[in-house]
mmCIF file of C-alpha atoms in Angstrom:
data_model
loop_
_atom_site.group_PDB
_atom_site.id
_atom_site.type_symbol
_atom_site.label_atom_id
_atom_site.label_comp_id
_atom_site.label_asym_id
_atom_site.label_seq_id
_atom_site.Cartn_x
_atom_site.Cartn_y
_atom_site.Cartn_z
ATOM 1 C CA MET A 1 99.484 113.065 63.839
ATOM 2 C CA GLY A 2 96.030 113.348 65.203
ATOM 3 C CA GLU A 3 93.993 110.701 67.320
ATOM 4 C CA ILE A 4 94.757 107.141 66.693
ATOM 5 C CA ILE A 5 92.285 104.409 67.882
ATOM 6 C CA VAL A 6 92.970 100.665 68.066
ATOM 7 C CA GLU A 7 89.967 98.345 68.272
ATOM 8 C CA LEU A 8 90.387 94.544 68.601
ATOM 9 C CA GLY A 9 87.736 92.644 66.665
ATOM 10 C CA HIS A 10 86.727 88.636 66.783
ATOM 11 C CA HIS A 11 89.181 88.222 63.713
ATOM 12 C CA SER A 12 90.959 91.547 63.084
ATOM 13 C CA ILE A 13 92.432 94.564 64.359
ATOM 14 C CA ASN A 14 91.433 98.121 63.387
ATOM 15 C CA ILE A 15 93.622 100.929 63.576
ATOM 16 C CA ILE A 16 91.777 104.145 63.105
ATOM 17 C CA PHE A 17 93.329 107.374 62.052
ATOM 18 C CA LYS A 18 90.449 109.520 62.981
ATOM 19 C CA ASP A 19 91.635 113.007 61.676
ATOM 20 C CA LYS A 20 92.500 111.238 58.368
ATOM 21 C CA LYS A 21 89.379 109.368 58.302
ATOM 22 C CA ILE A 22 91.223 106.161 57.494
ATOM 23 C CA ASN A 23 90.639 102.639 59.124
ATOM 24 C CA LEU A 24 93.193 99.751 58.604
ATOM 25 C CA LYS A 25 91.568 96.591 59.319
ATOM 26 C CA ILE A 26 94.343 93.954 59.735
ATOM 27 C CA TYR A 27 93.643 90.290 59.275
ATOM 28 C CA PRO A 28 96.125 87.408 60.040
ATOM 29 C CA LEU A 29 97.061 85.325 57.040
ATOM 30 C CA GLU A 30 94.760 82.424 57.836
ATOM 31 C CA LEU A 31 91.877 84.806 57.195
ATOM 32 C CA ARG A 32 93.095 86.064 54.144
ATOM 33 C CA HIS A 33 89.681 84.844 52.395
ATOM 34 C CA ARG A 34 87.607 87.019 54.659
ATOM 35 C CA ALA A 35 89.816 90.104 53.828
ATOM 36 C CA ILE A 36 89.448 89.818 50.347
ATOM 37 C CA ARG A 37 85.512 88.918 50.567
ATOM 38 C CA GLU A 38 85.171 92.106 52.641
ATOM 39 C CA TYR A 39 87.143 94.243 50.269
ATOM 40 C CA GLU A 40 85.114 92.827 47.226
ATOM 41 C CA VAL A 41 81.609 93.281 49.012
ATOM 42 C CA LEU A 42 82.567 96.746 50.088
ATOM 43 C CA ARG A 43 83.646 97.774 46.381
ATOM 44 C CA LYS A 44 80.552 96.209 44.906
ATOM 45 C CA LEU A 45 78.250 97.916 47.518
ATOM 46 C CA TYR A 46 80.155 101.413 47.392
ATOM 47 C CA LYS A 47 79.769 101.122 43.443
ATOM 48 C CA HIS A 48 75.850 100.648 43.972
ATOM 49 C CA GLY A 49 75.477 103.635 46.262
ATOM 50 C CA ILE A 50 75.152 101.704 49.421
ATOM 51 C CA ASN A 51 76.174 103.464 52.658
ATOM 52 C CA VAL A 52 79.380 101.935 53.355
ATOM 53 C CA PRO A 53 82.951 102.822 54.025
ATOM 54 C CA GLN A 54 84.834 103.494 50.989
ATOM 55 C CA PRO A 55 87.246 100.575 50.282
ATOM 56 C CA ILE A 56 90.470 102.284 49.251
ATOM 57 C CA LYS A 57 93.073 99.519 49.024
ATOM 58 C CA LEU A 58 93.794 95.718 49.821
ATOM 59 C CA ILE A 59 97.319 94.917 50.885
ATOM 60 C CA ASP A 60 98.296 91.364 50.886
ATOM 61 C CA SER A 61 101.592 91.305 52.765
ATOM 62 C CA ALA A 62 103.921 88.429 53.884
ATOM 63 C CA ASN A 63 102.504 88.092 57.415
ATOM 64 C CA CYS A 64 99.048 89.843 57.180
ATOM 65 C CA VAL A 65 96.371 91.397 54.940
ATOM 66 C CA ILE A 66 95.237 94.943 55.422
ATOM 67 C CA LEU A 67 92.205 96.267 54.213
ATOM 68 C CA ILE A 68 92.380 100.166 54.090
ATOM 69 C CA ARG A 69 89.045 101.731 54.088
ATOM 70 C CA GLU A 70 87.171 105.030 55.147
ATOM 71 C CA PHE A 71 86.614 105.715 58.557
ATOM 72 C CA VAL A 72 82.950 106.502 59.289
ATOM 73 C CA ASP A 73 82.808 108.643 62.566
ATOM 74 C CA GLY A 74 79.370 108.081 64.143
ATOM 75 C CA ILE A 75 77.447 106.210 66.851
ATOM 76 C CA PHE A 76 76.338 102.507 66.848
ATOM 77 C CA PHE A 77 72.915 101.765 65.667
ATOM 78 C CA ARG A 78 71.680 100.450 69.001
ATOM 79 C CA ASP A 79 72.913 103.757 70.612
ATOM 80 C CA ALA A 80 70.865 105.749 67.941
ATOM 81 C CA ILE A 81 67.849 103.996 68.653
ATOM 82 C CA GLU A 82 67.922 105.259 72.336
ATOM 83 C CA ARG A 83 69.299 108.795 71.668
ATOM 84 C CA LEU A 84 67.370 110.061 68.445
ATOM 85 C CA GLY A 85 64.042 111.573 68.622
ATOM 86 C CA ILE A 86 60.971 110.019 66.987
ATOM 87 C CA ASP A 87 61.375 111.665 63.342
ATOM 88 C CA GLU A 88 64.978 111.233 63.341
ATOM 89 C CA LEU A 89 64.595 107.621 64.266
ATOM 90 C CA ARG A 90 61.897 106.924 61.748
ATOM 91 C CA ALA A 91 64.263 108.482 59.099
ATOM 92 C CA LEU A 92 67.081 106.361 60.149
ATOM 93 C CA LEU A 93 65.019 102.980 60.206
ATOM 94 C CA LEU A 94 63.312 103.749 56.857
ATOM 95 C CA GLU A 95 66.839 104.494 55.204
ATOM 96 C CA LEU A 96 68.298 101.404 56.675
ATOM 97 C CA ILE A 97 65.331 99.155 55.544
ATOM 98 C CA LYS A 98 65.901 100.667 51.952
ATOM 99 C CA GLN A 99 69.531 100.186 52.057
ATOM 100 C CA LEU A 100 69.151 96.435 53.144
ATOM 101 C CA ASN A 101 66.796 95.892 50.328
ATOM 102 C CA ALA A 102 69.105 97.259 47.822
ATOM 103 C CA VAL A 103 71.888 94.890 49.238
ATOM 104 C CA GLU A 104 69.342 91.942 48.980
ATOM 105 C CA ASN A 105 68.738 93.034 45.346
ATOM 106 C CA LEU A 106 72.349 92.903 44.587
ATOM 107 C CA GLY A 107 72.235 89.194 45.881
ATOM 108 C CA ILE A 108 74.199 89.840 48.819
ATOM 109 C CA TYR A 109 73.447 88.348 52.332
ATOM 110 C CA ILE A 110 74.999 89.823 55.356
ATOM 111 C CA SER A 111 74.123 87.353 58.340
ATOM 112 C CA GLU A 112 74.979 90.036 61.113
ATOM 113 C CA PHE A 113 71.766 91.836 61.000
ATOM 114 C CA SER A 114 69.772 89.766 63.562
ATOM 115 C CA SER A 115 71.915 91.314 66.393
ATOM 116 C CA LEU A 116 73.398 94.692 64.953
ATOM 117 C CA SER A 117 75.805 95.030 67.856
ATOM 118 C CA LYS A 118 78.725 96.936 65.862
ATOM 119 C CA ASN A 119 77.495 96.418 62.351
ATOM 120 C CA VAL A 120 75.980 99.975 61.606
ATOM 121 C CA ILE A 121 77.239 103.131 62.395
ATOM 122 C CA VAL A 122 74.891 106.213 62.313
ATOM 123 C CA VAL A 123 75.968 109.473 61.166
ATOM 124 C CA GLY A 124 72.862 111.954 61.812
ATOM 125 C CA THR A 125 70.057 109.648 60.427
ATOM 126 C CA LYS A 126 72.275 108.027 57.777
ATOM 127 C CA PRO A 127 73.034 104.395 58.502
ATOM 128 C CA TYR A 128 76.453 102.927 57.282
ATOM 129 C CA LEU A 129 76.955 99.288 56.819
ATOM 130 C CA ILE A 130 80.633 98.756 58.275
ATOM 131 C CA ASP A 131 81.235 95.130 58.905
ATOM 132 C CA VAL A 132 80.612 92.930 55.801
ATOM 133 C CA GLU A 133 83.320 90.426 56.318
ATOM 134 C CA ARG A 134 80.911 87.568 56.633
ATOM 135 C CA ALA A 135 78.720 88.576 53.681
ATOM 136 C CA SER A 136 77.954 85.795 51.119
ATOM 137 C CA PHE A 137 76.616 86.091 47.461
ATOM 138 C CA GLN A 138 73.192 84.607 47.994
ATOM 139 C CA ARG A 139 69.582 85.791 47.805
ATOM 140 C CA LYS A 140 68.375 85.670 51.439
ATOM 141 C CA SER A 141 66.454 88.394 53.230
ATOM 142 C CA ILE A 142 68.467 90.867 55.388
ATOM 143 C CA VAL A 143 65.530 93.223 55.846
ATOM 144 C CA THR A 144 63.632 90.325 57.825
ATOM 145 C CA GLN A 145 66.768 89.952 60.372
ATOM 146 C CA LEU A 146 66.456 93.688 60.980
ATOM 147 C CA LEU A 147 62.620 93.351 61.693
ATOM 148 C CA GLY A 148 63.251 90.540 63.965
ATOM 149 C CA PHE A 149 65.799 92.870 65.621
ATOM 150 C CA LEU A 150 63.200 95.338 66.160
ATOM 151 C CA ILE A 151 60.707 93.068 67.609
ATOM 152 C CA LYS A 152 63.319 91.682 70.133
ATOM 153 C CA LEU A 153 64.169 95.283 71.062
ATOM 154 C CA SER A 154 60.401 95.959 71.559
ATOM 155 C CA GLY A 155 60.412 93.514 74.632
ATOM 156 C CA SER A 156 61.974 96.384 76.394
ATOM 157 C CA PRO A 157 59.085 98.631 77.795
ATOM 158 C CA LYS A 158 61.118 101.678 77.270
ATOM 159 C CA LEU A 159 62.116 100.937 73.747
ATOM 160 C CA CYS A 160 58.724 99.457 72.745
ATOM 161 C CA LYS A 161 56.975 102.757 73.834
ATOM 162 C CA LYS A 162 59.533 104.720 71.487
ATOM 163 C CA LEU A 163 59.389 102.260 68.718
ATOM 164 C CA SER A 164 55.648 102.156 68.759
ATOM 165 C CA LYS A 165 55.679 106.080 67.937
ATOM 166 C CA VAL A 166 57.770 105.213 64.896
ATOM 167 C CA VAL A 167 56.383 101.848 63.529
ATOM 168 C CA GLN A 168 53.494 99.601 64.061
ATOM 169 C CA VAL A 169 55.433 97.181 66.062
ATOM 170 C CA GLU A 170 52.459 94.799 66.496
ATOM 171 C CA LYS A 171 52.535 94.115 62.581
ATOM 172 C CA LEU A 172 56.187 93.496 62.036
ATOM 173 C CA LYS A 173 55.944 89.710 62.382
ATOM 174 C CA SER A 174 53.417 89.306 59.839
ATOM 175 C CA ALA A 175 55.010 91.804 57.450
ATOM 176 C CA ALA A 176 58.264 90.160 57.776
ATOM 177 C CA ARG A 177 56.456 86.846 56.605
ATOM 178 C CA ILE A 178 54.959 88.512 53.583
ATOM 179 C CA TYR A 179 58.072 90.309 52.524
ATOM 180 C CA LYS A 180 59.994 87.098 52.865
ATOM 181 C CA LYS A 181 57.662 85.427 50.389
ATOM 182 C CA THR A 182 57.112 88.594 48.041
ATOM 183 C CA ARG A 183 60.158 91.045 48.477
ATOM 184 C CA ASN A 184 57.580 93.793 48.478
ATOM 185 C CA LEU A 185 59.141 96.689 50.337
ATOM 186 C CA ASP A 186 55.991 98.520 50.582
ATOM 187 C CA ILE A 187 54.514 95.907 52.953
ATOM 188 C CA ILE A 188 57.133 97.174 55.362
ATOM 189 C CA LEU A 189 57.332 100.892 54.667
ATOM 190 C CA ASP A 190 53.521 101.000 55.171
ATOM 191 C CA LEU A 191 54.012 100.113 58.849
ATOM 192 C CA PHE A 192 55.812 103.392 59.509
ATOM 193 C CA ARG A 193 53.754 105.970 61.357
ATOM 194 C CA ALA A 194 54.115 109.603 59.873
#
């Protein structure tokens, strides 16, 4: 049968069939609305080429709601920041920023990007947005949340040294302000060091 992993989330239980690349995300009935929202958001994002687990099916049973989706096997974003080399980290951050900008352009807001604990899985240098249950349909900036998170991380001397080889950390705050007003992605992309 292969390896089976069970993870307890805040509002759900994930049963992962690693060899089959399947994740069953099980919600209690009282959170049915979250399961439906996550399924709908995943479908929309996947359809538009955003890196998310492929949504396979939503099963609405008598005692729970089960979201069946692809399992993406990788490492968490925060671990990737520490493990990846400079060029790989630059590629990851650029791709994540472009992906988040594309999500914004679809009118979807994902509030979790100010902390990024377990919301992004990285495969090589490709980021996957895996937790969108609290997403909402509104035009707010997610890119600026990520920039704020990078600013927070740069408070660590070790990470600041590494991040400063990838991006002009000292200009992130002002670039975030300009981006929030203009949504001009080039303002952000220009900060990355080649």
